[in-house]
Short mmCIF file of C-alpha atoms in Angstrom, two decimals:
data_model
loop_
_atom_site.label_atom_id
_atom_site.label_comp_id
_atom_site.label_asym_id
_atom_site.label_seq_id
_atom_site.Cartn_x
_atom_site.Cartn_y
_atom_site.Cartn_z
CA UNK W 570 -19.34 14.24 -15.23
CA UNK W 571 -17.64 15.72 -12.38
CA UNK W 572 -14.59 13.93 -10.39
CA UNK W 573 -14.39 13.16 -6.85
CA UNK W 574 -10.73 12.46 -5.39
CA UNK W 575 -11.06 11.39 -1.63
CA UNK W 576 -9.37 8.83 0.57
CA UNK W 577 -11.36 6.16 -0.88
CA UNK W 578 -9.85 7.07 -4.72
CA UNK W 579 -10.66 8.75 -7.77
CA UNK W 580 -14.54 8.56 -8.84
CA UNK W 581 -16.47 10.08 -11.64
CA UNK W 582 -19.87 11.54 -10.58
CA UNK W 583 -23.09 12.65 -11.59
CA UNK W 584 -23.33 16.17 -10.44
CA UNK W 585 -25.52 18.67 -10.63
CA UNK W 586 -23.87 21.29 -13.29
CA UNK W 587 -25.93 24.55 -12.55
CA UNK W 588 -25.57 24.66 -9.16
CA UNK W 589 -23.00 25.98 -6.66
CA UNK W 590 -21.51 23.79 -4.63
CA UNK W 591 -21.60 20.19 -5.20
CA UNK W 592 -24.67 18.66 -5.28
CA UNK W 593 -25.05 14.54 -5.81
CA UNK W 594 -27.36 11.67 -5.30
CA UNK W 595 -26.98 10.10 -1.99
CA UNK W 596 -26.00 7.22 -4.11
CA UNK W 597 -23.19 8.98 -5.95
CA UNK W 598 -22.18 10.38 -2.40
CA UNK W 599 -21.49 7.05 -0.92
CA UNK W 600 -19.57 6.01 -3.95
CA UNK W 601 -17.15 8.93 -3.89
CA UNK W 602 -16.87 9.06 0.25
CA UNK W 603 -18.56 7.01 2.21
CA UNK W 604 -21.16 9.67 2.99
CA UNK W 605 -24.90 8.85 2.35
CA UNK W 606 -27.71 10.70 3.04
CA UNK W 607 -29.92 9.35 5.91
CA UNK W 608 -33.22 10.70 7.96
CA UNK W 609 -30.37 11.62 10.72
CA UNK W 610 -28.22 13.42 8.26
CA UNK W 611 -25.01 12.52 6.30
CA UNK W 612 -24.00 9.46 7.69
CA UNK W 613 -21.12 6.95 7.70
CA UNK W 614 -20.92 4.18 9.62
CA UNK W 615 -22.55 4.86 12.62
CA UNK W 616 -21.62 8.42 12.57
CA UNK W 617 -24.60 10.98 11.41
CA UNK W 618 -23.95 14.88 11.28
CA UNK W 619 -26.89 16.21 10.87
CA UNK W 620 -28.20 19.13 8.92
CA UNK W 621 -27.74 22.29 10.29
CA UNK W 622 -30.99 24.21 11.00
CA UNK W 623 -32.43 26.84 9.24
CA UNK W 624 -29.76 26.08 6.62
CA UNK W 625 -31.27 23.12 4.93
CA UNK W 626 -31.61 24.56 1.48
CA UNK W 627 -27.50 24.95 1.84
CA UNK W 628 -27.20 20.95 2.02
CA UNK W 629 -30.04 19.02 0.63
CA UNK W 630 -32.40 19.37 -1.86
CA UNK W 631 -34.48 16.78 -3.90
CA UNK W 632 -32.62 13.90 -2.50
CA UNK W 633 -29.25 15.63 -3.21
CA UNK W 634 -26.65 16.70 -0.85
CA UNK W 635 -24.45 19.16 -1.34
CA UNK W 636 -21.30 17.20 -0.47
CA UNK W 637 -19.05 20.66 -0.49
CA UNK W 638 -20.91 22.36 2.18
CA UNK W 639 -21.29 19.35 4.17
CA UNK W 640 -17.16 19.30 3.70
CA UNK W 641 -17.22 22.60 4.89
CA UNK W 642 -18.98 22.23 7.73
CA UNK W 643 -17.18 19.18 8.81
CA UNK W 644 -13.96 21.18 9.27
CA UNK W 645 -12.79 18.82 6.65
CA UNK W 646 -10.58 20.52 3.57
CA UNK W 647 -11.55 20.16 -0.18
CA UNK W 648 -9.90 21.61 -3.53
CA UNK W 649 -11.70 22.64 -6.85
CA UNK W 650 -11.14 23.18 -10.00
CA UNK W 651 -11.76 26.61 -11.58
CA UNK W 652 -14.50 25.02 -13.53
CA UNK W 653 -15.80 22.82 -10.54
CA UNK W 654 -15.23 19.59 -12.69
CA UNK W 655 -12.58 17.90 -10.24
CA UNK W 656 -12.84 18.12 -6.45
CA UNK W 657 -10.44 17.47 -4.02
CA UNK W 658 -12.18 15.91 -0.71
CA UNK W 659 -9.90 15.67 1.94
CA UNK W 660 -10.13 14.28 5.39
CA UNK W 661 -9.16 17.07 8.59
CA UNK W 662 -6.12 17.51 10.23
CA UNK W 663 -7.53 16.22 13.12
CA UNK W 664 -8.75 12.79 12.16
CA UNK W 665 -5.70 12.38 10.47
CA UNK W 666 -3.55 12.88 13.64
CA UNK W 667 -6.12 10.71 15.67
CA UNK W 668 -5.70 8.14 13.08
CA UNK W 669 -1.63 8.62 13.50
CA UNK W 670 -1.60 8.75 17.42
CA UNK W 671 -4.26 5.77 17.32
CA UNK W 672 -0.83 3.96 16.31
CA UNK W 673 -2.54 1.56 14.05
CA UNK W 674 -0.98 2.33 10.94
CA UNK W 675 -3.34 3.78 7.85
CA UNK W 676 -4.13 1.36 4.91
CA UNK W 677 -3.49 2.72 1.37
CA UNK W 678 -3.41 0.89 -1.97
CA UNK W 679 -0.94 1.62 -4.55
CA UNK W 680 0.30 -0.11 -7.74
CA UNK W 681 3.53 -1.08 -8.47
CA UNK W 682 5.50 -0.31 -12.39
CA UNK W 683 3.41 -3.29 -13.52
CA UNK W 684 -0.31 -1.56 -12.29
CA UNK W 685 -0.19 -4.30 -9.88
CA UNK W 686 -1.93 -3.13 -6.65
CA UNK W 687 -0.52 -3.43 -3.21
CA UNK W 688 -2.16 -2.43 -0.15
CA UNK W 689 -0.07 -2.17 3.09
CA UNK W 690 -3.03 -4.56 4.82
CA UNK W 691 -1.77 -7.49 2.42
CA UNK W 692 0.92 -7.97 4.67
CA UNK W 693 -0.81 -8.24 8.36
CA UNK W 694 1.46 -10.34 9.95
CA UNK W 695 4.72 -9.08 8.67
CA UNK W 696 6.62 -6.43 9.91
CA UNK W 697 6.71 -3.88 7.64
CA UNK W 698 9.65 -1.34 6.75
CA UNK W 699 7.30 0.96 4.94
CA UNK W 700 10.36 3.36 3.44
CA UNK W 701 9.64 6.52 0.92
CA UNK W 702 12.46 7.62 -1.83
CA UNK W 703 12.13 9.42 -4.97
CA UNK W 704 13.74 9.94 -8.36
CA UNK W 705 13.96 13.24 -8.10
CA UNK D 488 19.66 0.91 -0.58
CA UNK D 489 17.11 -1.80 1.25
CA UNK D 490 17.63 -4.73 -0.82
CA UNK D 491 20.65 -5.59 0.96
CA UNK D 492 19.29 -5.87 4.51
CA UNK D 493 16.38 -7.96 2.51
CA UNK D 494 18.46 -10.45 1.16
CA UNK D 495 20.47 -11.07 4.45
CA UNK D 496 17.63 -11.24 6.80
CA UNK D 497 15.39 -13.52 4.57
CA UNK D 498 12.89 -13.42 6.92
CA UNK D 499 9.58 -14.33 5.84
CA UNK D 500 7.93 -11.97 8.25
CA UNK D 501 9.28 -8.90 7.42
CA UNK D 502 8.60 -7.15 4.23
CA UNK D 503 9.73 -3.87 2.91
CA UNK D 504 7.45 -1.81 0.73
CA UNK D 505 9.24 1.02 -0.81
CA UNK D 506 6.93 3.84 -2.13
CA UNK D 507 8.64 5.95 -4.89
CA UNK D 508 6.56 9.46 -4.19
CA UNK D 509 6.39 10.07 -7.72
CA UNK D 510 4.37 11.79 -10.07
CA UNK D 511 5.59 9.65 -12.85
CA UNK D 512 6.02 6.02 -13.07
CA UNK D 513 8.60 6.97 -15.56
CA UNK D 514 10.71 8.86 -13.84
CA UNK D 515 11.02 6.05 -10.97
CA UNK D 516 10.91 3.50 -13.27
CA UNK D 517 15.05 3.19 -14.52
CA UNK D 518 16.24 3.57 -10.69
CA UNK D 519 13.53 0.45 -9.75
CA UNK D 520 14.32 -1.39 -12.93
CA UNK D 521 18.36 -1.08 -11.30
CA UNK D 522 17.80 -1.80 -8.24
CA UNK D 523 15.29 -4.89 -9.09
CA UNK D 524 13.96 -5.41 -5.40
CA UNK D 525 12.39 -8.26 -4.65
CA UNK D 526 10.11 -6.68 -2.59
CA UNK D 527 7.58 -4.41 -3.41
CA UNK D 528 8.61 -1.70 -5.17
CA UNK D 529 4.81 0.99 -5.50
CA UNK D 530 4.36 4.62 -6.91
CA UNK D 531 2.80 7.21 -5.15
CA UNK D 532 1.93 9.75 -7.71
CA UNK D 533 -0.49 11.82 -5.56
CA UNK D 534 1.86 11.47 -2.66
CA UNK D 535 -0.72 9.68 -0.44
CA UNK D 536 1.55 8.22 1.94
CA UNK D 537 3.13 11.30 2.80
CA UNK D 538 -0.45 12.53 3.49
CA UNK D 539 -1.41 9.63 5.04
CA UNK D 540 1.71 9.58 7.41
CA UNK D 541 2.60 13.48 7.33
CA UNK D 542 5.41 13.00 5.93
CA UNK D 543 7.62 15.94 4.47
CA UNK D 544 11.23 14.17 2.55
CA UNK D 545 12.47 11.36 1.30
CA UNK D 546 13.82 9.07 2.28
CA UNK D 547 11.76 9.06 5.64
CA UNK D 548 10.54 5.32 6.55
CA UNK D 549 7.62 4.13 8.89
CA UNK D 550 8.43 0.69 11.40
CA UNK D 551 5.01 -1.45 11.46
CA UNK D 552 4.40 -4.47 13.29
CA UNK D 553 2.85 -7.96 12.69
CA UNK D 554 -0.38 -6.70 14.06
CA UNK D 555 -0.52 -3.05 11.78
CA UNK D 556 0.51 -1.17 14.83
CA UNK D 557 3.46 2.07 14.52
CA UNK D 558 6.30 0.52 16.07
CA UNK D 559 8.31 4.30 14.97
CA UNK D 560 6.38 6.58 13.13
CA UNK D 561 7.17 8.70 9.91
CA UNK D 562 11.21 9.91 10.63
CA UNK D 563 14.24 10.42 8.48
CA UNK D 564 15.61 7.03 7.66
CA UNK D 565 18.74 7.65 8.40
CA UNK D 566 20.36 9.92 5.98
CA UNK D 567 22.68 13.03 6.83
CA UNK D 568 22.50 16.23 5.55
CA UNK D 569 26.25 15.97 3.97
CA UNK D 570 25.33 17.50 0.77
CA UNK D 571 25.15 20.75 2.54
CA UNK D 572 28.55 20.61 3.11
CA UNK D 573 29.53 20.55 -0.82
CA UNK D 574 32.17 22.55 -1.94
CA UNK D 575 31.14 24.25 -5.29
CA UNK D 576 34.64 24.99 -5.94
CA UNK D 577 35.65 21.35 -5.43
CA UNK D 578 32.50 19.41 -6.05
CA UNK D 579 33.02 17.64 -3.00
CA UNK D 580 32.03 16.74 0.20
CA UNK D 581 34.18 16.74 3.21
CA UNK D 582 35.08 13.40 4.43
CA UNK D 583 34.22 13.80 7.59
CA UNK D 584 31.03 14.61 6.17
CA UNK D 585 31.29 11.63 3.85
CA UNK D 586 32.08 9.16 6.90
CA UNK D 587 28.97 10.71 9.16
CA UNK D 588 26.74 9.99 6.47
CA UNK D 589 27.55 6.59 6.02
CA UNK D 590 27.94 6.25 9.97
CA UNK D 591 24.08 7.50 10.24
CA UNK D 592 22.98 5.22 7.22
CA UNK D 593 24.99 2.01 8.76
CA UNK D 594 23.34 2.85 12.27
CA UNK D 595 19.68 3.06 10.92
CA UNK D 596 19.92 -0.01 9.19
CA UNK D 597 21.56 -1.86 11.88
CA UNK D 598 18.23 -0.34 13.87
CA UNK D 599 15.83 -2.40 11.67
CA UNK D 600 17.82 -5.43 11.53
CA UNK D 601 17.67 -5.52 15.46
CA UNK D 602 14.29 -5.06 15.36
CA UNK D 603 13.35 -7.71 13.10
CA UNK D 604 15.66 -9.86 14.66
CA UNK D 605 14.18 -9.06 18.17
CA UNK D 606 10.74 -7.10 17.85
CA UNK D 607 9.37 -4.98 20.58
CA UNK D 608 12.69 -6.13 22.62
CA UNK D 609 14.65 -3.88 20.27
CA UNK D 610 15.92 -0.79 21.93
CA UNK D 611 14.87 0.73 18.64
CA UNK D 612 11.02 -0.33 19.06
CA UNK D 613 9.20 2.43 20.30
CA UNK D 614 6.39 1.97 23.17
CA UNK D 615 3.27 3.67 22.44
CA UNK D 616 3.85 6.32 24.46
CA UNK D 617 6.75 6.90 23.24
CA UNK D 618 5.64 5.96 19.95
CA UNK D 619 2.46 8.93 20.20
CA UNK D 620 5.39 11.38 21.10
CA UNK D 621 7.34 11.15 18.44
CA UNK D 622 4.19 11.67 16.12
CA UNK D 623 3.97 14.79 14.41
CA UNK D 624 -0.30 15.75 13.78
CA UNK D 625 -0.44 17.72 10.40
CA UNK D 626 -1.93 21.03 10.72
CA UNK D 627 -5.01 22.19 8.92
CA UNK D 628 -2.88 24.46 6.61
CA UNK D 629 -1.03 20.49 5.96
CA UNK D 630 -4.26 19.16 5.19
CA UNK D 631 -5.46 21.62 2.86
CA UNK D 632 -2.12 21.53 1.35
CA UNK D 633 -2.64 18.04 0.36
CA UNK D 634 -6.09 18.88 -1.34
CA UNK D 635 -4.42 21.56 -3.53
CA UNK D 636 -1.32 18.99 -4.16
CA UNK D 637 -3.61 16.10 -5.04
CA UNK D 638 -6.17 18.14 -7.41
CA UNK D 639 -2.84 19.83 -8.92
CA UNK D 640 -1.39 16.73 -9.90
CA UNK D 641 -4.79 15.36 -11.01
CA UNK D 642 -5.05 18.26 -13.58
CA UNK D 643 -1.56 17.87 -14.82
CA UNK D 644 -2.27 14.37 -15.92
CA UNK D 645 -5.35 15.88 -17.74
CA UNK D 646 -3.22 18.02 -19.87
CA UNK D 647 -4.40 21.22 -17.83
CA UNK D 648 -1.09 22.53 -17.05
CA UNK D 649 -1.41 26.29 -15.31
CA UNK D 650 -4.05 25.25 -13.35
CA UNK D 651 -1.67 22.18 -12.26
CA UNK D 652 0.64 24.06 -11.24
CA UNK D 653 -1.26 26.47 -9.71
CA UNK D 654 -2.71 24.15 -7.32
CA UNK D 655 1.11 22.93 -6.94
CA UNK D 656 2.24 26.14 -5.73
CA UNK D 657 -0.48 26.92 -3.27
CA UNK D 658 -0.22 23.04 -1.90
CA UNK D 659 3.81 24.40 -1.53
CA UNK D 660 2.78 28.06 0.34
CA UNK D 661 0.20 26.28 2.67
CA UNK D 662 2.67 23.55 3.52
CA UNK D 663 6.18 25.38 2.92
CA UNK D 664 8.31 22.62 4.53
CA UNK D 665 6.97 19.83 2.42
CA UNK D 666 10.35 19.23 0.55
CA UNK D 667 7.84 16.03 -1.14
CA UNK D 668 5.74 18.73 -2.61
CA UNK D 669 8.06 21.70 -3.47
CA UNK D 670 10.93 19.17 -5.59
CA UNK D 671 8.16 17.37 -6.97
CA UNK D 672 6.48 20.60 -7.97
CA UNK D 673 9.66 22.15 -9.39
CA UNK D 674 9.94 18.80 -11.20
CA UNK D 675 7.53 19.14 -13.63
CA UNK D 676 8.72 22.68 -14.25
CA UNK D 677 12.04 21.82 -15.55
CA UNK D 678 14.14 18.42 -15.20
CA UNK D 679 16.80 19.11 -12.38
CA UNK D 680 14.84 22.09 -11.09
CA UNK D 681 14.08 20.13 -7.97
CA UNK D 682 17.98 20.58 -7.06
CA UNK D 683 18.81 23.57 -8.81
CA UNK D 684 20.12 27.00 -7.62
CA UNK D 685 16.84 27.34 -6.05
CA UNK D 686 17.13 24.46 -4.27
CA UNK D 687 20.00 25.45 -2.97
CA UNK D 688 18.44 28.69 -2.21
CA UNK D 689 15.53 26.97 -0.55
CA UNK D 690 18.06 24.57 1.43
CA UNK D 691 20.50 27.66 2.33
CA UNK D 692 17.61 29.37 4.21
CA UNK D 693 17.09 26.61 6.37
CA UNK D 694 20.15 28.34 8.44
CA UNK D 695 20.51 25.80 11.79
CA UNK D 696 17.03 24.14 10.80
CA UNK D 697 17.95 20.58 9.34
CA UNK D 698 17.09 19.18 5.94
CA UNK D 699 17.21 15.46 7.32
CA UNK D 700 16.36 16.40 10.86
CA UNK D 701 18.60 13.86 13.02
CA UNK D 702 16.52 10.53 14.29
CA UNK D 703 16.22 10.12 17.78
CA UNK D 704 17.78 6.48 17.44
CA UNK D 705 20.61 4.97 20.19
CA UNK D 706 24.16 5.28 18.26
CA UNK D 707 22.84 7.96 15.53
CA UNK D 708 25.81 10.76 15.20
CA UNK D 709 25.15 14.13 16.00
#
């Protein structure tokens, strides 16, 4: 199994082992990011990017996509492991400061000492102080 | 150091939610079991708020209204670098020091009370202009960074140590003023790394650059 951390969590994949890059079911792709594959291309939402031309070997196959070069060409920044078991999929600087000078304030999920979850859209209709420490 | 302002306001439309950027619920765990807030109290082991929000210290808050909206994005919330005045000799800091601290502590939290108490009247709420201009966009180098930090921490928890910390360090070179990811990072090296001599060493090359750079906030001492 291979694992996928991206904004949506922490998934565990099928992957294809042998290959480089990181190839997955358009299935498993949605699961892990959002991304499936469509006749337009990788899509989310209503946004498609479609495959590059003359380059489709390089991002699908078989019904697989090759999530890392789609990451790649996305501008969007991604991790691996030495053994390309865990990947890192992050989302690009640029979204992320869109999101931030949008103003509306990103959602995230995160437990408390108990594993109970919180997520900052549980309290719509609040002002929130949302204030960071640490222990060390 | 919220749970006081909590307690007096009792207002059922505000909430605090602290987020302890933490690698280990354990280490958090004794200073949340002390301070027993009664509002929510989470762990951020992979640092996802700080990626969310670029943010780069603690304690650094975010002001959100009713409707999810940035009232004041990610800033310092309200401390004051007097720890840089320390005298090693002594082991103290300089009361002036001492009484600018607690004068830029007493101001931020007098901040938030107004604005609870009075919302987007609040000299301390933020219009969106103003709001967008005080937001700092992470840089692709940032972004990256928090791949490296997120997949470094991931491995640590799988008992794959030097690559951890591999990914650790090069999250820390991409993003070099992250203090979230260098302490936490030195952290897991050594207990009290994160403010050892090379923190000190780290803070001490800052030169005129601030550790908790001052919040643009009516009332906040120089």
């Amino acid at each position: 199994m291979t694992t996928i951390l991206s904004d949506l969590g922490d998934f565990s994949v099928a992957a294809a082992a042998a290959k480089e890059g990181l190839w997955l079911s358009s299935a498993e792709a949605a699961k892990a990011t959002g991304w499936s594959l469509q006749p337009e291309g990788l899509c989310r939402g209503n946004i498609c990017v479609p495959v590059p031309s003359g380059r489709e070997a390089d991002f699908v196959a078989d019904g697989s996509v090759n999530l890392a070069a789609f990451w790649d060409h996305l501008d969007k920044p991604a991790a691996r492991s030495k053994d390309g078991d865990i990947w890192a999929l992050g989302e690009a600087a640029a979204d992320r400061a869109e999101s931030l000078k949008s103003l509306d304030a990103p959602d995230f999920t995160l437990p408390d000492l108990d594993g109970t979850n919180h997520s900052l859209s549980d309290y719509r209709g609040s002002k929130v102080l949302l204030a960071t420490w640490a222990s060390w | 150091m919220w749970q006081k302002l909590y307690d007096e306001l009792q207002d059922p439309n505000f909430i605090i939610i602290a987020v302890a950027m933490d690698s280990r619920a354990d280490a958090a765990r004794p200073w949340i079991e002390q301070a027993a807030p009664t509002y929510p109290a989470l762990i951020d082991r992979d640092h996802r708020v700080a990626e969310l929000y670029n943010m780069v210290n603690v304690p650094q808050a975010v002001w959100i209204d009713e409707d999810g909206r940035i009232v004041r994005p990610a800033e310092n919330a309200g401390a004051f670098e007097a720890f840089r005045s320390l005298d090693f000799e002594t082991m103290t800091v300089p009361e002036d020091k001492q009484a600018t601290a607690a004068a830029a502590k007493a101001t931020y939290v007098a901040a938030v009370r107004d604005w609870v108490l009075t919302g987007s009247d609040s000299v301390h709420a933020f219009g969106a202009d103003q709001a967008r201009g005080h937001t700092a966009a992470p840089s692709a180098e940032i972004a990256q960074a928090h791949c490296h930090f997120r997949l470094g921490q991931y491995l640590l928890r799988q008992g794959r140590e030097g690559e951890g910390v591999e990914q650790l360090v090069e999250a820390s070179r991409l993003h070099p003023t992250s203090w979230n990811i260098w302490r936490q990072a030195a952290e897991i090296n050594d207990m009290g790394l994160a403010a050892g001599p090379e923190f000190w060493a780290r803070v001490n090359a800052l030169g005129d650059d601030h550790y908790y750079p001052p919040v643009d906030m009516a009332g906040m001492p120089e």
